[in-house]
Coordinates of C-alpha atoms in Angstrom, one line a residue:
X22 CA 5.0 -39.8 -6.6
X23 CA 3.7 -38.7 -3.2
X24 CA 5.1 -35.8 -1.3
X25 CA 7.1 -37.3 1.6
X26 CA 8.6 -34.0 2.8
X27 CA 8.1 -33.3 6.5
X28 CA 8.1 -29.5 7.3
X29 CA 10.3 -28.5 10.2
X30 CA 10.9 -25.0 11.5
X31 CA 14.5 -24.3 12.4
X32 CA 15.9 -21.8 14.8
X33 CA 18.3 -20.6 12.2
X34 CA 19.8 -17.9 14.4
X35 CA 21.2 -20.7 16.6
X36 CA 22.8 -22.5 13.6
X37 CA 25.7 -21.7 11.3
X38 CA 25.0 -21.5 7.6
X39 CA 27.4 -21.7 4.6
X40 CA 26.4 -20.2 1.2
X41 CA 28.6 -21.0 -1.8
X42 CA 27.9 -18.7 -4.7
X43 CA 27.8 -14.9 -5.3
X44 CA 25.3 -14.3 -8.1
X45 CA 21.6 -13.4 -8.3
X46 CA 20.5 -16.9 -7.1
X47 CA 22.8 -16.7 -4.1
X48 CA 21.3 -13.2 -3.4
X49 CA 17.8 -14.6 -3.5
X50 CA 18.7 -17.5 -1.1
X51 CA 20.5 -15.1 1.2
X52 CA 17.5 -12.7 1.3
X53 CA 15.1 -15.5 2.0
X54 CA 17.1 -16.5 5.1
X55 CA 17.7 -13.0 6.4
X56 CA 14.1 -12.1 6.0
X57 CA 13.1 -14.8 8.5
X58 CA 16.2 -15.0 10.7
X59 CA 18.2 -11.8 10.4
X60 CA 20.7 -12.8 13.1
X61 CA 21.7 -16.1 11.5
X62 CA 25.6 -16.4 11.4
X63 CA 26.2 -16.8 7.7
X64 CA 29.5 -17.3 5.8
X65 CA 29.3 -16.6 2.0
X66 CA 32.1 -17.8 -0.3
X67 CA 32.4 -17.2 -4.0
X68 CA 35.0 -16.2 -6.6
X69 CA 32.9 -13.3 -7.8
X70 CA 30.3 -11.5 -5.6
X71 CA 27.8 -9.0 -6.9
X72 CA 27.5 -5.6 -5.3
X73 CA 23.9 -6.3 -3.9
X74 CA 25.3 -9.0 -1.7
X75 CA 28.2 -6.9 -0.5
X76 CA 25.7 -4.1 0.4
X77 CA 23.9 -6.5 2.8
X78 CA 27.1 -6.9 4.8
X79 CA 26.7 -3.4 6.1
X80 CA 23.2 -4.1 7.3
X81 CA 23.7 -7.6 8.8
X82 CA 26.9 -7.8 11.0
X83 CA 26.5 -11.6 11.2
X84 CA 27.1 -12.0 7.4
X85 CA 30.8 -12.8 6.6
X86 CA 31.9 -12.6 3.0
X87 CA 35.0 -14.2 1.3
X88 CA 35.6 -13.4 -2.3
X89 CA 37.5 -16.5 -3.3
X90 CA 37.0 -20.1 -4.2
X91 CA 35.5 -22.2 -1.5
X92 CA 37.8 -24.5 0.6
X93 CA 37.4 -27.6 2.6
X94 CA 38.0 -25.6 5.8
X95 CA 35.0 -23.5 5.1
X96 CA 32.8 -26.4 6.3
X97 CA 34.3 -26.2 9.8
X98 CA 31.7 -25.3 12.4
X99 CA 29.0 -25.2 9.8
X100 CA 25.6 -26.9 10.3
X101 CA 23.8 -26.2 7.0
X102 CA 25.0 -25.6 3.4
X103 CA 23.4 -23.8 0.5
X104 CA 25.1 -24.1 -2.9
X105 CA 24.0 -21.5 -5.4
X106 CA 26.3 -22.2 -8.4
X107 CA 25.6 -22.7 -12.1
X108 CA 28.1 -25.5 -12.5
X109 CA 26.4 -28.9 -12.0
X110 CA 29.7 -30.7 -11.4
X111 CA 30.8 -28.1 -8.8
X112 CA 27.4 -28.5 -7.2
X113 CA 27.8 -32.3 -6.9
X114 CA 31.3 -31.8 -5.5
X115 CA 30.0 -29.4 -2.8
X116 CA 27.2 -31.9 -2.0
X117 CA 29.7 -34.8 -1.7
X118 CA 32.0 -32.7 0.5
X119 CA 29.1 -31.6 2.7
X120 CA 28.0 -35.2 3.2
X121 CA 31.5 -36.3 4.3
X122 CA 31.0 -33.8 7.2
X123 CA 27.4 -35.1 7.8
X124 CA 25.9 -31.8 6.7
X125 CA 22.6 -31.2 5.0
X126 CA 22.9 -29.3 1.7
X127 CA 20.5 -27.4 -0.6
X128 CA 21.5 -27.1 -4.2
X129 CA 19.8 -24.3 -6.0
X130 CA 17.6 -25.3 -9.0
X131 CA 18.6 -29.0 -8.5
X132 CA 15.8 -30.5 -6.4
X133 CA 17.1 -34.1 -7.0
X134 CA 20.4 -33.1 -5.2
X135 CA 18.8 -31.4 -2.3
X136 CA 18.6 -32.7 1.3
X137 CA 16.2 -29.9 2.2
X138 CA 14.2 -27.2 0.5
X139 CA 13.8 -23.6 1.4
X140 CA 10.1 -23.0 1.7
X141 CA 8.3 -19.9 0.5
X142 CA 7.3 -18.4 3.9
X143 CA 4.0 -16.7 4.8
X144 CA 4.6 -14.3 7.7
X145 CA 1.8 -12.8 9.8
X146 CA 3.3 -11.8 13.1
X147 CA 3.9 -15.0 15.1
X148 CA 2.2 -17.1 12.5
X149 CA 4.4 -18.7 9.8
X150 CA 3.3 -21.1 7.0
X151 CA 6.0 -22.8 4.9
X152 CA 4.9 -23.6 1.3
X153 CA 6.7 -26.2 -0.7
X154 CA 6.0 -27.8 -4.1
X155 CA 8.4 -30.7 -3.5
X156 CA 11.1 -28.9 -5.5
X157 CA 9.0 -28.8 -8.6
X158 CA 8.1 -25.1 -8.9
X159 CA 9.3 -22.4 -6.6
X160 CA 7.3 -19.9 -8.7
X161 CA 4.0 -21.6 -7.8
X162 CA 5.1 -21.7 -4.2
X163 CA 5.6 -17.9 -4.2
X164 CA 2.2 -17.4 -5.9
X165 CA 0.5 -19.5 -3.2
X166 CA 2.4 -17.5 -0.5
X167 CA 1.0 -14.3 -2.0
X168 CA -2.5 -15.7 -1.9
X169 CA -2.2 -16.8 1.7
X170 CA -0.6 -13.6 2.8
X171 CA -3.5 -11.5 1.3
X172 CA -6.2 -13.8 2.7
X173 CA -5.0 -14.2 6.3
X174 CA -6.0 -11.1 8.3
X175 CA -3.3 -9.2 10.2
X176 CA -5.5 -9.6 13.4
X177 CA -4.3 -13.2 13.5
X178 CA -1.5 -12.1 15.8
X179 CA -4.1 -10.9 18.4
X180 CA -5.9 -14.2 18.1
X181 CA -2.7 -16.1 18.9
X182 CA -1.9 -13.9 21.9
X183 CA -5.5 -14.5 23.2
X184 CA -5.2 -18.2 22.8
X185 CA -1.9 -18.2 24.6
X186 CA -3.5 -16.3 27.5
X187 CA -6.3 -18.8 27.6
X188 CA -3.8 -21.7 27.5
X189 CA -1.8 -20.4 30.5
X190 CA -5.0 -20.0 32.5
X191 CA -6.2 -23.6 31.9
X192 CA -5.5 -26.1 34.6
X193 CA -4.7 -29.7 34.0
X194 CA -2.4 -31.9 31.9
X195 CA -1.4 -31.4 28.3
X196 CA -4.2 -33.6 26.9
X197 CA -6.9 -31.6 28.8
X198 CA -5.5 -28.3 27.6
X199 CA -5.5 -29.5 24.0
X200 CA -9.1 -30.7 24.2
X201 CA -10.3 -27.4 25.7
X202 CA -8.5 -25.3 23.1
X203 CA -9.9 -27.5 20.3
X204 CA -13.4 -26.9 21.7
X205 CA -12.9 -23.2 21.7
X206 CA -11.7 -23.1 18.1
X207 CA -14.1 -25.6 16.5
X208 CA -17.4 -25.3 18.5
X209 CA -18.7 -22.3 16.6
X210 CA -17.8 -23.8 13.1
X211 CA -19.3 -27.2 14.0
X212 CA -22.5 -25.6 15.2
X213 CA -22.8 -23.6 12.0
X214 CA -22.0 -26.6 9.9
X215 CA -24.5 -28.9 11.7
X216 CA -27.3 -26.4 11.6
X217 CA -26.7 -25.5 7.9
X218 CA -29.7 -26.6 5.8
X219 CA -30.8 -25.9 2.2
X220 CA -33.1 -23.2 3.6
X221 CA -30.1 -21.6 5.3
X222 CA -28.2 -21.5 2.0
X223 CA -31.3 -19.9 0.3
X224 CA -31.5 -17.4 3.1
X225 CA -27.8 -16.5 2.7
X226 CA -28.4 -16.1 -1.1
X227 CA -31.4 -13.9 -0.3
X228 CA -29.4 -11.7 2.1
X229 CA -26.7 -11.2 -0.6
X230 CA -29.4 -10.2 -3.1
X231 CA -31.0 -7.9 -0.5
X232 CA -27.7 -6.2 0.1
X233 CA -27.2 -5.6 -3.6
X234 CA -30.7 -4.1 -3.9
X235 CA -30.1 -2.0 -0.8
X236 CA -26.9 -0.6 -2.3
X237 CA -28.7 0.4 -5.5
X238 CA -31.5 1.9 -3.5
X239 CA -29.0 4.0 -1.6
X240 CA -27.6 5.3 -4.9
X241 CA -31.1 6.2 -6.1
X242 CA -31.9 7.8 -2.7
X243 CA -28.7 9.8 -3.0
X244 CA -29.8 11.0 -6.5
X245 CA -33.2 12.0 -5.1
X246 CA -31.5 13.8 -2.2
X247 CA -29.5 15.8 -4.7
X248 CA -32.7 16.9 -6.6
X249 CA -34.4 17.8 -3.3
X250 CA -31.3 19.8 -2.3
X251 CA -31.5 21.6 -5.7
X252 CA -35.2 22.4 -5.0
X253 CA -34.6 23.8 -1.5
X254 CA -31.7 26.0 -2.8
X255 CA -33.9 27.2 -5.7
X256 CA -36.6 28.1 -3.2
X257 CA -34.2 30.0 -0.9
X258 CA -32.8 31.9 -3.9
X259 CA -36.3 32.9 -5.1
X260 CA -37.5 33.8 -1.6
X261 CA -34.6 36.1 -0.8
X262 CA -34.0 37.3 -4.3
X263 CA -30.4 36.1 -4.4
X264 CA -30.2 35.4 -8.1
X265 CA -28.2 38.6 -8.9
X266 CA -25.5 37.9 -6.2
X267 CA -25.2 34.3 -7.2
X268 CA -24.9 35.2 -10.9
X269 CA -22.0 37.6 -10.1
X270 CA -20.4 34.9 -8.0
X271 CA -20.7 32.3 -10.8
X272 CA -19.3 34.6 -13.4
X273 CA -16.4 35.7 -11.3
X274 CA -12.8 35.1 -12.6
X275 CA -14.0 34.3 -16.1
X276 CA -16.7 31.8 -15.2
X277 CA -14.1 29.6 -13.5
X278 CA -16.8 28.1 -11.2
X279 CA -18.2 26.1 -14.2
X280 CA -14.7 24.9 -15.1
X281 CA -14.3 23.7 -11.5
X282 CA -17.6 21.8 -11.6
X283 CA -16.2 19.9 -14.6
X284 CA -12.8 19.4 -12.9
X285 CA -14.4 18.2 -9.7
X286 CA -16.6 15.7 -11.7
X287 CA -13.6 14.3 -13.6
X288 CA -11.3 14.1 -10.5
X289 CA -14.0 12.3 -8.5
X290 CA -14.5 9.7 -11.3
X291 CA -10.8 9.1 -11.6
X292 CA -10.2 9.0 -7.8
X293 CA -13.1 6.6 -7.4
X294 CA -11.8 4.1 -9.9
X295 CA -8.0 4.5 -9.3
X296 CA -7.8 5.4 -5.7
X297 CA -5.6 8.4 -6.5
X298 CA -5.3 11.3 -8.9
X299 CA -7.7 13.9 -7.4
X300 CA -5.0 16.4 -6.4
X301 CA -2.9 15.7 -9.5
X302 CA -5.7 16.4 -12.0
X303 CA -7.0 19.5 -10.1
X304 CA -3.5 21.0 -9.7
X305 CA -2.7 20.4 -13.4
X306 CA -5.9 22.0 -14.7
X307 CA -5.8 25.0 -12.3
X308 CA -2.2 25.7 -13.3
X309 CA -3.2 25.6 -16.9
X310 CA -5.9 28.2 -16.2
X311 CA -3.3 30.5 -14.8
X312 CA -4.6 30.2 -11.2
X313 CA -1.8 31.4 -8.7
X314 CA -0.1 28.4 -7.0
X315 CA -1.2 29.4 -3.5
X316 CA -4.8 29.5 -4.6
X317 CA -4.4 26.2 -6.3
X318 CA -3.3 24.3 -3.2
X319 CA -5.7 26.2 -0.9
X320 CA -8.7 25.4 -3.1
X321 CA -7.8 21.7 -3.5
X322 CA -7.2 21.2 0.2
X323 CA -10.4 23.1 1.2
X324 CA -12.5 20.8 -1.1
X325 CA -10.5 17.7 0.0
X326 CA -11.3 18.4 3.7
X327 CA -14.8 17.2 3.0
X328 CA -14.0 14.2 0.8
X329 CA -11.2 12.9 3.1
X330 CA -13.5 13.3 6.1
X331 CA -16.0 11.0 4.5
X332 CA -13.3 8.5 3.5
X333 CA -11.8 8.5 7.0
X334 CA -15.1 7.7 8.6
X335 CA -15.7 4.9 6.1
X336 CA -12.3 3.3 6.6
X337 CA -12.6 3.6 10.4
X338 CA -16.0 1.8 10.4
X339 CA -14.6 -0.9 8.1
X340 CA -11.7 -1.5 10.5
X341 CA -9.1 -0.5 7.9
X342 CA -7.2 1.9 10.2
X343 CA -3.9 1.0 11.9
X344 CA -4.1 3.4 14.8
X345 CA -0.4 3.1 15.6
X346 CA 0.6 4.1 12.0
X347 CA -1.8 7.0 12.1
X348 CA -0.4 8.3 15.4
X349 CA 3.1 8.2 13.9
X350 CA 2.1 9.8 10.6
X351 CA -0.3 12.6 11.3
X352 CA 1.7 14.8 13.7
X353 CA 4.5 15.2 11.2
X354 CA 2.1 15.3 8.3
X355 CA 0.5 18.3 10.0
X356 CA 3.9 20.0 10.6
X357 CA 4.8 19.3 6.9
X358 CA 1.5 20.7 5.6
X359 CA 1.9 23.9 7.7
X360 CA 5.5 24.3 6.4
X361 CA 4.4 23.7 2.8
X362 CA 1.5 26.1 3.0
X363 CA 3.5 28.9 4.6
X364 CA 6.3 28.4 2.0
X365 CA 3.8 28.6 -0.9
X366 CA 1.9 31.5 0.6
X367 CA 5.0 33.6 1.1
X368 CA 6.8 32.8 -2.1
X369 CA 4.1 31.5 -4.4
X370 CA 3.0 35.0 -5.6
X371 CA 6.3 36.8 -5.8
X372 CA 8.1 33.8 -7.4
X373 CA 5.2 32.4 -9.4
X374 CA 7.4 32.2 -12.5
X375 CA 9.6 29.8 -10.6
X376 CA 7.1 28.0 -8.4
X377 CA 4.7 27.2 -11.3
X378 CA 7.2 25.3 -13.4
X379 CA 8.4 23.4 -10.3
X380 CA 4.9 22.3 -9.5
X381 CA 4.2 21.5 -13.2
X382 CA 7.4 19.4 -13.3
X383 CA 6.1 17.5 -10.3
X384 CA 2.7 16.9 -11.8
X385 CA 4.6 15.8 -15.0
X386 CA 6.4 13.2 -12.9
X387 CA 3.2 12.0 -11.3
X388 CA 1.6 11.7 -14.8
X389 CA 4.5 9.6 -15.9
X390 CA 4.1 7.5 -12.8
X391 CA 0.4 7.0 -13.5
X392 CA 1.2 5.9 -17.1
X393 CA 3.9 3.5 -15.9
X394 CA 1.4 1.9 -13.5
X395 CA -0.9 1.2 -16.4
X396 CA 1.6 -1.0 -18.1
X397 CA 3.3 -2.5 -15.0
X398 CA 2.8 -6.2 -14.9
X399 CA 2.3 -8.0 -11.6
X400 CA 5.6 -10.0 -11.9
X401 CA 7.5 -11.7 -9.1
X402 CA 10.3 -9.5 -8.0
X403 CA 13.1 -10.2 -5.5
X404 CA 12.3 -8.8 -2.1
X405 CA 14.7 -6.0 -1.2
X406 CA 15.5 -6.2 2.4
X407 CA 16.1 -2.6 3.3
X408 CA 15.4 -0.8 6.5
X409 CA 11.8 0.2 6.8
X410 CA 11.1 3.8 5.8
X411 CA 11.0 6.2 8.7
X412 CA 7.3 7.0 9.0
X413 CA 7.9 10.4 10.7
X414 CA 10.2 11.6 7.8
X415 CA 7.7 10.1 5.3
X416 CA 4.8 11.9 7.0
X417 CA 6.6 15.3 7.1
X418 CA 7.8 15.0 3.5
X419 CA 4.4 13.9 2.2
X420 CA 2.6 16.7 4.1
X421 CA 5.0 19.3 2.8
X422 CA 4.8 18.2 -0.9
X423 CA 1.0 17.7 -0.8
X424 CA 0.5 21.2 0.7
X425 CA 3.1 22.9 -1.5
X426 CA 2.3 21.2 -4.8
X427 CA -1.5 20.7 -4.3
X428 CA -1.2 16.9 -4.2
X429 CA 1.1 14.0 -3.9
X430 CA 0.4 12.4 -0.6
X431 CA -1.1 9.3 -2.2
X432 CA 1.6 8.5 -4.7
X433 CA 4.4 9.3 -2.2
X434 CA 3.2 8.0 1.2
X435 CA 0.6 5.4 0.3
X436 CA 2.7 4.1 -2.6
X437 CA 5.9 3.9 -0.5
X438 CA 4.2 1.9 2.3
X439 CA 2.6 -0.5 -0.1
X440 CA 5.9 -1.1 -1.9
X441 CA 7.4 -2.1 1.4
X442 CA 5.1 -5.0 1.6
X443 CA 2.6 -3.6 4.2
X444 CA -1.0 -4.7 3.9
X445 CA -2.7 -2.4 1.3
X446 CA -6.0 -2.3 3.2
X447 CA -4.5 -0.8 6.3
X448 CA -2.1 1.4 4.4
X449 CA -4.9 3.0 2.4
X450 CA -7.2 3.4 5.5
X451 CA -4.5 4.8 7.7
X452 CA -3.0 7.2 5.2
X453 CA -6.5 8.5 4.4
X454 CA -7.1 9.3 8.1
X455 CA -3.7 11.0 8.3
X456 CA -4.3 13.0 5.1
X457 CA -7.6 14.3 6.6
X458 CA -5.6 15.9 9.3
X459 CA -3.2 17.5 6.9
X460 CA -5.9 18.8 4.5
X461 CA -7.7 20.5 7.4
X462 CA -4.5 22.0 8.6
X463 CA -3.4 23.1 5.2
X464 CA -6.8 24.7 4.4
X465 CA -6.8 26.6 7.7
X466 CA -3.3 27.8 7.2
X467 CA -4.1 29.1 3.7
X468 CA -7.2 30.9 5.0
X469 CA -5.2 32.8 7.6
X470 CA -2.4 33.6 5.1
X471 CA -4.1 34.4 1.8
X472 CA -7.7 34.8 2.8
X473 CA -10.9 33.1 1.5
X474 CA -11.3 34.8 -1.9
X475 CA -11.0 31.5 -3.7
X476 CA -14.4 30.0 -2.6
X477 CA -15.8 30.0 -6.1
X478 CA -13.1 27.5 -7.0
X479 CA -13.6 25.5 -3.8
X480 CA -17.4 25.4 -4.2
X481 CA -17.0 24.3 -7.9
X482 CA -14.6 21.5 -7.0
X483 CA -16.7 20.4 -4.0
X484 CA -20.1 20.4 -5.8
X485 CA -18.6 18.7 -8.9
X486 CA -17.4 15.9 -6.6
X487 CA -20.5 15.7 -4.5
X488 CA -22.9 15.5 -7.4
X489 CA -20.8 12.8 -9.0
X490 CA -20.8 10.6 -5.8
X491 CA -24.2 9.0 -6.4
X492 CA -23.2 8.0 -9.9
X493 CA -19.6 7.0 -9.3
X494 CA -20.4 3.6 -7.9
X495 CA -22.3 2.7 -11.0
X496 CA -20.0 4.4 -13.5
X497 CA -16.6 3.4 -12.2
X498 CA -17.5 -0.3 -12.0
X499 CA -18.0 -0.2 -15.7
X500 CA -14.8 1.7 -16.6
X501 CA -11.7 -0.3 -17.5
X502 CA -9.1 0.7 -14.9
X503 CA -6.0 0.2 -17.2
X504 CA -7.4 2.5 -19.9
X505 CA -8.3 5.1 -17.2
X506 CA -4.7 5.0 -16.1
X507 CA -3.5 5.6 -19.7
X508 CA -5.9 8.4 -20.4
X509 CA -5.3 10.2 -17.2
X510 CA -1.6 9.8 -17.4
X511 CA -1.4 11.2 -20.9
X512 CA -3.7 14.1 -20.1
X513 CA -1.7 15.0 -17.0
X514 CA 1.6 14.8 -19.0
X515 CA 0.3 17.0 -21.8
X516 CA -1.2 19.6 -19.5
X517 CA 2.0 19.7 -17.4
X518 CA 4.1 20.2 -20.5
X519 CA 1.8 23.0 -21.6
X520 CA 2.1 24.6 -18.2
X521 CA 5.9 24.4 -18.2
X522 CA 6.1 25.9 -21.7
X523 CA 3.8 28.8 -20.8
X524 CA 5.8 29.5 -17.7
X525 CA 9.1 29.6 -19.6
X526 CA 7.8 31.7 -22.5

């Protein structure tokens, strides 16, 4: 059977909607409408109404709820009806009553009784795409929506604005404007298609191969650069007879420099494959080695100043940075990092017996969170229509926790923004740039408060990460991400528990 549906976009906020039903299905229908048209006047009637629906009434003043059986008078002044009930006979009764009033009705999970379907909506600014499977599978429609949402760039809104400006500047009748706009949008693609030849396809293939070879060449050049750097350092050490001073530096604090090389190596591998975990791993291990909490955070942020700088530049060049988000996040992130650093500097030494278990409990929580992510399936969940998180509060809180606990910006800030449905590409890029500002601020604050006696730890973490960088691209591509999550999560949990036990004994 062919799909004879004709998609129509309704200005729902100018129409009155009646929803009959108060369970989970009614909640899903209600959320779908409110997500696209939050000011739609809605009347919801049901004998029993779940608490999630009642909570929405506080957020949306145009939502009117009646906890009772529906009545014939409920159809007065209504223009569309959605029935979300489990009783088929009741659904048919609602449909019949709606039709006597010349109203269109949607019956949940009964496509054969529907006069219209609620599409799964792709939203990108002013662009909206309605996806429908002719009532056969809403789940497939939602999956298609996810694919389209990820594939359409956020910049499409700027393109639409530009096209509107061009349209207003064009002179002539409607047909002329349509022709000119069609030329603008299709000329480049047509030229590329017409000029495409088998040799062009071979050239594109050759370019892809060349890029792959160039990427590998860059890795090998990086490795060669590391060996050259070693050679230059060795020459300097020999020329100025610095071997004794360097040996004292390396053996300081129980050879902790070598431990930090290992920690920096492991943290860089994990961060490269998982996109998080650097601060968590470093904090957990340093606490286990009985390093004072202020030195832990100061060392990590000093080393991270270099890694986040490189990451920020990369994201900016790739166009992954939402400047507006950064300008909102980073001032409060800086304030939070200063507050966290000062708090830890003043109270970390005197109250180490209290601060250490607090930070260990926090890393324990992060370890559990990492382990949970390993087994979390990508299932379709109902979208929760809450107010967006206040970015300023999120930035300050993330900056404070990251500076005080030695890590946590990624899981808290980046994780929260992604869970809200924001584009991961821009969230990761923008939060990385904001984190660079807080790591610099935190490191400088610690230098002025506790000094720079922790450079053996900083240098170990930094060199361990730097020397790993040339190999990380090759190594992490071969590591199974899920198993990495499991291993890292378990290690962090065990080490955190050991730190907690040692602090309490």
